[in-house]
PDB file of C-alpha atoms in Angstrom:
ATOM      1  CA  UNK I   1     -44.542   3.749  30.557  1.00 51.00           C
ATOM      2  CA  UNK I   2     -41.235   3.038  32.313  1.00 46.00           C
ATOM      3  CA  UNK I   3     -41.074  -0.426  30.685  1.00 46.00           C
ATOM      4  CA  UNK I   4     -41.642   1.076  27.231  1.00 44.00           C
ATOM      5  CA  UNK I   5     -38.968   3.712  27.850  1.00 43.00           C
ATOM      6  CA  UNK I   6     -36.487   0.974  28.828  1.00 45.00           C
ATOM      7  CA  UNK I   7     -37.172  -0.919  25.614  1.00 42.00           C
ATOM      8  CA  UNK I   8     -36.512   2.221  23.612  1.00 46.00           C
ATOM      9  CA  UNK I   9     -33.246   2.996  25.409  1.00 45.00           C
ATOM     10  CA  UNK I  10     -31.670  -0.490  25.273  1.00 44.00           C
ATOM     11  CA  UNK I  11     -31.212  -0.609  21.454  1.00 46.00           C
ATOM     12  CA  UNK I  12     -29.492   2.777  21.606  1.00 42.00           C
ATOM     13  CA  UNK I  13     -26.836   1.536  24.019  1.00 44.00           C
ATOM     14  CA  UNK I  14     -26.277  -1.713  22.127  1.00 42.00           C
ATOM     15  CA  UNK I  15     -26.203  -0.265  18.612  1.00 43.00           C
ATOM     16  CA  UNK I  16     -23.312  -1.633  16.506  1.00 45.00           C
ATOM     17  CA  UNK I  17     -20.197   0.516  16.227  1.00 45.00           C
ATOM     18  CA  UNK I  18     -20.091   2.456  12.968  1.00 50.00           C
ATOM     19  CA  UNK I  19     -16.700   2.497  11.242  1.00 52.00           C
ATOM     20  CA  UNK I  20     -15.708   5.449   9.040  1.00 61.00           C
ATOM     21  CA  UNK I  21     -15.960   4.784   5.302  1.00 80.00           C
ATOM     22  CA  UNK I  22     -12.662   6.499   4.542  1.00 83.00           C
ATOM     23  CA  UNK I  23      -9.481   7.539   6.296  1.00 90.00           C
ATOM     24  CA  UNK I  24      -6.337   9.520   5.524  1.00 94.00           C
ATOM     25  CA  UNK I  25      -3.401   7.633   7.014  1.00 95.00           C
ATOM     26  CA  UNK I  26      -0.020   9.239   7.699  1.00 97.00           C
ATOM     27  CA  UNK I  27       3.295   7.519   8.305  1.00 97.00           C
ATOM     28  CA  UNK I  28       6.783   8.898   8.857  1.00 97.00           C
ATOM     29  CA  UNK I  29      10.318   7.595   8.528  1.00 96.00           C
ATOM     30  CA  UNK I  30      13.785   9.091   8.930  1.00 96.00           C
ATOM     31  CA  UNK I  31      16.866   7.872   7.139  1.00 94.00           C
ATOM     32  CA  UNK I  32      20.463   8.778   7.938  1.00 94.00           C
ATOM     33  CA  UNK I  33      22.565   8.933   4.795  1.00 91.00           C
ATOM     34  CA  UNK I  34      25.667   6.770   4.638  1.00 87.00           C
ATOM     35  CA  UNK I  35      28.913   7.491   2.827  1.00 85.00           C
ATOM     36  CA  UNK I  36      27.743   5.474  -0.181  1.00 87.00           C
ATOM     37  CA  UNK I  37      24.304   7.070  -0.509  1.00 89.00           C
ATOM     38  CA  UNK I  38      23.254   9.837  -2.865  1.00 88.00           C
ATOM     39  CA  UNK I  39      20.461  12.128  -1.723  1.00 90.00           C
ATOM     40  CA  UNK I  40      18.105  10.616  -4.304  1.00 90.00           C
ATOM     41  CA  UNK I  41      18.898   7.093  -3.113  1.00 91.00           C
ATOM     42  CA  UNK I  42      18.275   8.148   0.485  1.00 92.00           C
ATOM     43  CA  UNK I  43      14.898   9.646  -0.439  1.00 93.00           C
ATOM     44  CA  UNK I  44      13.916   6.477  -2.308  1.00 93.00           C
ATOM     45  CA  UNK I  45      14.778   4.298   0.678  1.00 93.00           C
ATOM     46  CA  UNK I  46      12.974   6.662   3.038  1.00 95.00           C
ATOM     47  CA  UNK I  47       9.840   6.513   0.864  1.00 95.00           C
ATOM     48  CA  UNK I  48       9.946   2.703   0.642  1.00 94.00           C
ATOM     49  CA  UNK I  49      10.039   2.365   4.425  1.00 95.00           C
ATOM     50  CA  UNK I  50       7.433   5.084   5.104  1.00 96.00           C
ATOM     51  CA  UNK I  51       5.125   3.523   2.496  1.00 95.00           C
ATOM     52  CA  UNK I  52       5.517   0.079   4.090  1.00 94.00           C
ATOM     53  CA  UNK I  53       4.389   1.517   7.438  1.00 96.00           C
ATOM     54  CA  UNK I  54       1.459   3.323   5.786  1.00 96.00           C
ATOM     55  CA  UNK I  55       0.266   0.141   4.051  1.00 95.00           C
ATOM     56  CA  UNK I  56       0.445  -1.743   7.354  1.00 94.00           C
ATOM     57  CA  UNK I  57      -1.742   0.938   8.981  1.00 95.00           C
ATOM     58  CA  UNK I  58      -4.099   0.899   5.989  1.00 94.00           C
ATOM     59  CA  UNK I  59      -4.401  -2.871   6.297  1.00 92.00           C
ATOM     60  CA  UNK I  60      -5.343  -2.562   9.976  1.00 91.00           C
ATOM     61  CA  UNK I  61      -7.981   0.074   9.140  1.00 92.00           C
ATOM     62  CA  UNK I  62      -9.420  -2.025   6.292  1.00 90.00           C
ATOM     63  CA  UNK I  63      -9.447  -5.125   8.486  1.00 86.00           C
ATOM     64  CA  UNK I  64     -11.725  -3.344  10.977  1.00 84.00           C
ATOM     65  CA  UNK I  65     -14.348  -2.634   8.317  1.00 78.00           C
ATOM     66  CA  UNK I  66     -17.517  -4.745   8.400  1.00 64.00           C
ATOM     67  CA  UNK I  67     -17.914  -4.450   4.619  1.00 65.00           C
ATOM     68  CA  UNK I  68     -14.517  -6.035   3.996  1.00 68.00           C
ATOM     69  CA  UNK I  69     -14.994  -8.711   6.685  1.00 67.00           C
ATOM     70  CA  UNK I  70     -17.762 -10.168   4.528  1.00 67.00           C
ATOM     71  CA  UNK I  71     -15.113 -11.027   1.909  1.00 70.00           C
ATOM     72  CA  UNK I  72     -13.448 -13.394   4.422  1.00 76.00           C
ATOM     73  CA  UNK I  73      -9.995 -12.224   3.381  1.00 83.00           C
ATOM     74  CA  UNK I  74      -6.972 -13.334   5.369  1.00 85.00           C
ATOM     75  CA  UNK I  75      -4.772 -10.682   6.982  1.00 86.00           C
ATOM     76  CA  UNK I  76      -2.056 -11.352   4.384  1.00 89.00           C
ATOM     77  CA  UNK I  77      -4.555 -10.920   1.532  1.00 90.00           C
ATOM     78  CA  UNK I  78      -5.740  -7.600   2.965  1.00 90.00           C
ATOM     79  CA  UNK I  79      -2.128  -6.360   3.154  1.00 92.00           C
ATOM     80  CA  UNK I  80      -1.483  -7.611  -0.397  1.00 92.00           C
ATOM     81  CA  UNK I  81      -4.557  -5.932  -1.886  1.00 92.00           C
ATOM     82  CA  UNK I  82      -3.917  -2.772   0.144  1.00 93.00           C
ATOM     83  CA  UNK I  83      -0.408  -2.607  -1.319  1.00 92.00           C
ATOM     84  CA  UNK I  84      -1.806  -3.016  -4.833  1.00 91.00           C
ATOM     85  CA  UNK I  85      -4.811  -0.701  -4.534  1.00 91.00           C
ATOM     86  CA  UNK I  86      -4.055   2.023  -1.981  1.00 92.00           C
ATOM     87  CA  UNK I  87      -2.113   4.968  -3.422  1.00 91.00           C
ATOM     88  CA  UNK I  88       0.640   6.416  -1.223  1.00 94.00           C
ATOM     89  CA  UNK I  89       1.987   9.943  -1.793  1.00 95.00           C
ATOM     90  CA  UNK I  90       4.665  12.049  -0.137  1.00 96.00           C
ATOM     91  CA  UNK I  91       3.051  14.558   2.248  1.00 96.00           C
ATOM     92  CA  UNK I  92       6.285  16.260   3.342  1.00 96.00           C
ATOM     93  CA  UNK I  93      10.034  15.760   3.278  1.00 96.00           C
ATOM     94  CA  UNK I  94      12.903  17.582   4.935  1.00 96.00           C
ATOM     95  CA  UNK I  95      16.682  17.283   4.897  1.00 95.00           C
ATOM     96  CA  UNK I  96      18.460  18.111   8.148  1.00 94.00           C
ATOM     97  CA  UNK I  97      22.093  18.123   9.176  1.00 93.00           C
ATOM     98  CA  UNK I  98      22.469  16.510  12.583  1.00 92.00           C
ATOM     99  CA  UNK I  99      26.072  16.572  13.751  1.00 90.00           C
ATOM    100  CA  UNK I 100      28.096  15.256  10.800  1.00 89.00           C
ATOM    101  CA  UNK I 101      25.165  13.287   9.373  1.00 92.00           C
ATOM    102  CA  UNK I 102      22.574  14.169   6.748  1.00 94.00           C
ATOM    103  CA  UNK I 103      19.134  12.933   7.743  1.00 95.00           C
ATOM    104  CA  UNK I 104      16.042  12.651   5.540  1.00 95.00           C
ATOM    105  CA  UNK I 105      12.684  13.069   7.298  1.00 97.00           C
ATOM    106  CA  UNK I 106       9.689  11.995   5.244  1.00 97.00           C
ATOM    107  CA  UNK I 107       5.948  11.726   5.878  1.00 97.00           C
ATOM    108  CA  UNK I 108       3.636   9.963   3.447  1.00 97.00           C
ATOM    109  CA  UNK I 109      -0.140   9.787   3.280  1.00 96.00           C
ATOM    110  CA  UNK I 110      -2.506   7.092   2.046  1.00 95.00           C
ATOM    111  CA  UNK I 111      -6.142   7.784   1.192  1.00 93.00           C
ATOM    112  CA  UNK I 112      -8.147   4.670   2.097  1.00 93.00           C
ATOM    113  CA  UNK I 113     -11.741   4.462   0.857  1.00 92.00           C
ATOM    114  CA  UNK I 114     -13.499   1.281   1.980  1.00 90.00           C
ATOM    115  CA  UNK I 115     -16.151   1.307  -0.771  1.00 88.00           C
ATOM    116  CA  UNK I 116     -13.546   1.772  -3.496  1.00 89.00           C
ATOM    117  CA  UNK I 117     -11.293  -0.895  -1.947  1.00 90.00           C
ATOM    118  CA  UNK I 118     -14.198  -3.353  -1.717  1.00 88.00           C
ATOM    119  CA  UNK I 119     -15.170  -2.783  -5.376  1.00 88.00           C
ATOM    120  CA  UNK I 120     -11.585  -3.211  -6.593  1.00 89.00           C
ATOM    121  CA  UNK I 121     -11.100  -6.409  -4.595  1.00 89.00           C
ATOM    122  CA  UNK I 122     -14.414  -7.750  -5.896  1.00 87.00           C
ATOM    123  CA  UNK I 123     -13.284  -7.273  -9.485  1.00 88.00           C
ATOM    124  CA  UNK I 124      -9.788  -8.647  -8.886  1.00 88.00           C
ATOM    125  CA  UNK I 125     -11.124 -11.777  -7.196  1.00 86.00           C
ATOM    126  CA  UNK I 126     -13.628 -12.291 -10.010  1.00 86.00           C
ATOM    127  CA  UNK I 127     -10.693 -12.866 -12.386  1.00 87.00           C
ATOM    128  CA  UNK I 128      -8.331 -15.615 -11.218  1.00 88.00           C
ATOM    129  CA  UNK I 129      -5.588 -14.613 -13.647  1.00 88.00           C
ATOM    130  CA  UNK I 130      -5.723 -10.991 -12.502  1.00 87.00           C
ATOM    131  CA  UNK I 131      -5.754 -12.036  -8.847  1.00 90.00           C
ATOM    132  CA  UNK I 132      -2.687 -14.235  -9.411  1.00 90.00           C
ATOM    133  CA  UNK I 133      -0.888 -11.380 -11.207  1.00 88.00           C
ATOM    134  CA  UNK I 134      -1.636  -8.872  -8.444  1.00 90.00           C
ATOM    135  CA  UNK I 135      -0.448 -11.266  -5.721  1.00 91.00           C
ATOM    136  CA  UNK I 136       2.693 -12.231  -7.654  1.00 90.00           C
ATOM    137  CA  UNK I 137       3.495  -8.582  -8.326  1.00 90.00           C
ATOM    138  CA  UNK I 138       3.172  -7.630  -4.663  1.00 90.00           C
ATOM    139  CA  UNK I 139       5.436 -10.543  -3.700  1.00 91.00           C
ATOM    140  CA  UNK I 140       8.025  -9.299  -6.203  1.00 91.00           C
ATOM    141  CA  UNK I 141       7.854  -5.741  -4.879  1.00 91.00           C
ATOM    142  CA  UNK I 142       8.246  -7.047  -1.318  1.00 91.00           C
ATOM    143  CA  UNK I 143      11.248  -9.145  -2.383  1.00 92.00           C
ATOM    144  CA  UNK I 144      12.857  -6.169  -4.152  1.00 92.00           C
ATOM    145  CA  UNK I 145      12.368  -3.940  -1.119  1.00 91.00           C
ATOM    146  CA  UNK I 146      13.885  -6.652   1.075  1.00 92.00           C
ATOM    147  CA  UNK I 147      16.867  -6.812  -1.287  1.00 91.00           C
ATOM    148  CA  UNK I 148      17.346  -3.050  -0.902  1.00 91.00           C
ATOM    149  CA  UNK I 149      17.606  -3.524   2.887  1.00 90.00           C
ATOM    150  CA  UNK I 150      20.165  -6.307   2.439  1.00 90.00           C
ATOM    151  CA  UNK I 151      22.219  -4.156   0.053  1.00 89.00           C
ATOM    152  CA  UNK I 152      22.245  -1.327   2.586  1.00 87.00           C
ATOM    153  CA  UNK I 153      24.077  -3.623   4.995  1.00 85.00           C
ATOM    154  CA  UNK I 154      26.688  -4.371   2.319  1.00 84.00           C
ATOM    155  CA  UNK I 155      27.080  -0.664   1.563  1.00 85.00           C
ATOM    156  CA  UNK I 156      27.955  -0.070   5.206  1.00 81.00           C
ATOM    157  CA  UNK I 157      31.180  -2.081   4.686  1.00 78.00           C
ATOM    158  CA  UNK I 158      34.468  -0.480   3.661  1.00 69.00           C
ATOM    159  CA  UNK I 159      35.392  -3.059   0.991  1.00 79.00           C
ATOM    160  CA  UNK I 160      35.607  -1.018  -2.231  1.00 77.00           C
ATOM    161  CA  UNK I 161      34.746  -3.846  -4.651  1.00 81.00           C
ATOM    162  CA  UNK I 162      31.725  -4.914  -2.599  1.00 83.00           C
ATOM    163  CA  UNK I 163      30.496  -1.334  -2.347  1.00 84.00           C
ATOM    164  CA  UNK I 164      30.763  -0.717  -6.118  1.00 85.00           C
ATOM    165  CA  UNK I 165      28.833  -3.916  -6.892  1.00 87.00           C
ATOM    166  CA  UNK I 166      26.205  -3.205  -4.244  1.00 87.00           C
ATOM    167  CA  UNK I 167      25.582   0.282  -5.640  1.00 86.00           C
ATOM    168  CA  UNK I 168      25.098  -1.147  -9.141  1.00 88.00           C
ATOM    169  CA  UNK I 169      22.788  -3.836  -7.766  1.00 90.00           C
ATOM    170  CA  UNK I 170      20.798  -1.247  -5.834  1.00 89.00           C
ATOM    171  CA  UNK I 171      20.336   0.854  -8.976  1.00 88.00           C
ATOM    172  CA  UNK I 172      19.007  -2.188 -10.842  1.00 90.00           C
ATOM    173  CA  UNK I 173      16.609  -3.019  -7.989  1.00 89.00           C
ATOM    174  CA  UNK I 174      15.284   0.562  -7.951  1.00 88.00           C
ATOM    175  CA  UNK I 175      14.639   0.275 -11.707  1.00 88.00           C
ATOM    176  CA  UNK I 176      12.844  -3.047 -11.225  1.00 86.00           C
ATOM    177  CA  UNK I 177      10.656  -1.547  -8.482  1.00 86.00           C
ATOM    178  CA  UNK I 178       9.798   1.354 -10.821  1.00 84.00           C
ATOM    179  CA  UNK I 179       8.743  -1.131 -13.523  1.00 84.00           C
ATOM    180  CA  UNK I 180       6.536  -3.053 -11.094  1.00 83.00           C
ATOM    181  CA  UNK I 181       4.974   0.172  -9.794  1.00 80.00           C
ATOM    182  CA  UNK I 182       4.166   1.243 -13.377  1.00 80.00           C
ATOM    183  CA  UNK I 183       2.462  -2.106 -14.012  1.00 78.00           C
ATOM    184  CA  UNK I 184       0.546  -1.712 -10.737  1.00 71.00           C
ATOM    185  CA  UNK I 185      -0.629   1.776 -11.741  1.00 66.00           C
ATOM    186  CA  UNK I 186      -1.730   0.415 -15.124  1.00 68.00           C
ATOM    187  CA  UNK I 187      -3.746  -2.380 -13.477  1.00 67.00           C
ATOM    188  CA  UNK I 188      -5.266   0.041 -10.954  1.00 62.00           C
ATOM    189  CA  UNK I 189      -6.214   2.592 -13.647  1.00 64.00           C
ATOM    190  CA  UNK I 190      -7.685   0.045 -16.053  1.00 63.00           C
ATOM    191  CA  UNK I 191      -9.614  -1.637 -13.245  1.00 60.00           C
ATOM    192  CA  UNK I 192     -11.136   1.719 -12.291  1.00 58.00           C
ATOM    193  CA  UNK I 193     -12.030   2.485 -15.916  1.00 60.00           C
ATOM    194  CA  UNK I 194     -13.616  -0.953 -16.366  1.00 61.00           C
ATOM    195  CA  UNK I 195     -15.737  -0.551 -13.223  1.00 57.00           C
ATOM    196  CA  UNK I 196     -16.818   2.906 -14.366  1.00 59.00           C
ATOM    197  CA  UNK I 197     -18.025   1.582 -17.730  1.00 61.00           C
ATOM    198  CA  UNK I 198     -20.045  -1.344 -16.405  1.00 61.00           C
ATOM    199  CA  UNK I 199     -23.747  -0.547 -16.493  1.00 61.00           C
ATOM    200  CA  UNK I 200     -26.858  -2.162 -15.067  1.00 61.00           C
ATOM    201  CA  UNK I 201     -28.519  -4.895 -17.156  1.00 61.00           C
ATOM    202  CA  UNK I 202     -25.314  -5.678 -19.076  1.00 66.00           C
ATOM    203  CA  UNK I 203     -24.805  -9.310 -19.981  1.00 70.00           C
ATOM    204  CA  UNK I 204     -21.758 -11.205 -18.701  1.00 68.00           C
ATOM    205  CA  UNK I 205     -20.238 -11.117 -22.234  1.00 68.00           C
ATOM    206  CA  UNK I 206     -20.686  -7.320 -22.436  1.00 66.00           C
ATOM    207  CA  UNK I 207     -18.985  -6.838 -19.073  1.00 67.00           C
ATOM    208  CA  UNK I 208     -16.045  -9.037 -20.182  1.00 65.00           C
ATOM    209  CA  UNK I 209     -15.687  -6.967 -23.385  1.00 64.00           C
ATOM    210  CA  UNK I 210     -15.574  -3.719 -21.363  1.00 62.00           C
ATOM    211  CA  UNK I 211     -12.981  -5.150 -18.975  1.00 61.00           C
TER     212      UNK I 211
END
């Protein structure tokens, strides 16, 4: 009886770790406004940086999932698809005056659902053109966000001509990021609609028509 009891207990102790299927991820960032920043610009920059941190955390969470490991995605691919698929929203924001500086405090949240992520990635990777578009778009967004950081360094200078040009360039980059985000939302929405309209026993041609 003791031997049988031991056999029953051993599987309990060595059972595989169960990972949660979904997670709400929070990330915060604070930005001190410079002389050449408007409040709206400061909030945009704060959101960009807080979102970047949230996507990094989301990527780490997704990477730990057994379901996603079966896709054999690289770490960079997980971060890329997370950036394209995971929606990030502002959870809270606050403006404080610290000394002579105006500081923006922002917290964002990202809802990560492993099943939804897996289904979206499956559909994206099934279409090489779509996969290439998603990856190219995320590279462009990353490049634009990097350009914003570079422009911030220029805006810290006191050269009037450089500052005027940098502010114009920053405005254009913000507009370009908005365009890319709209395209991303369109892809994400249409992908979700396509998945929702695919039914069992459909032929390949019927699925393509729906998509």
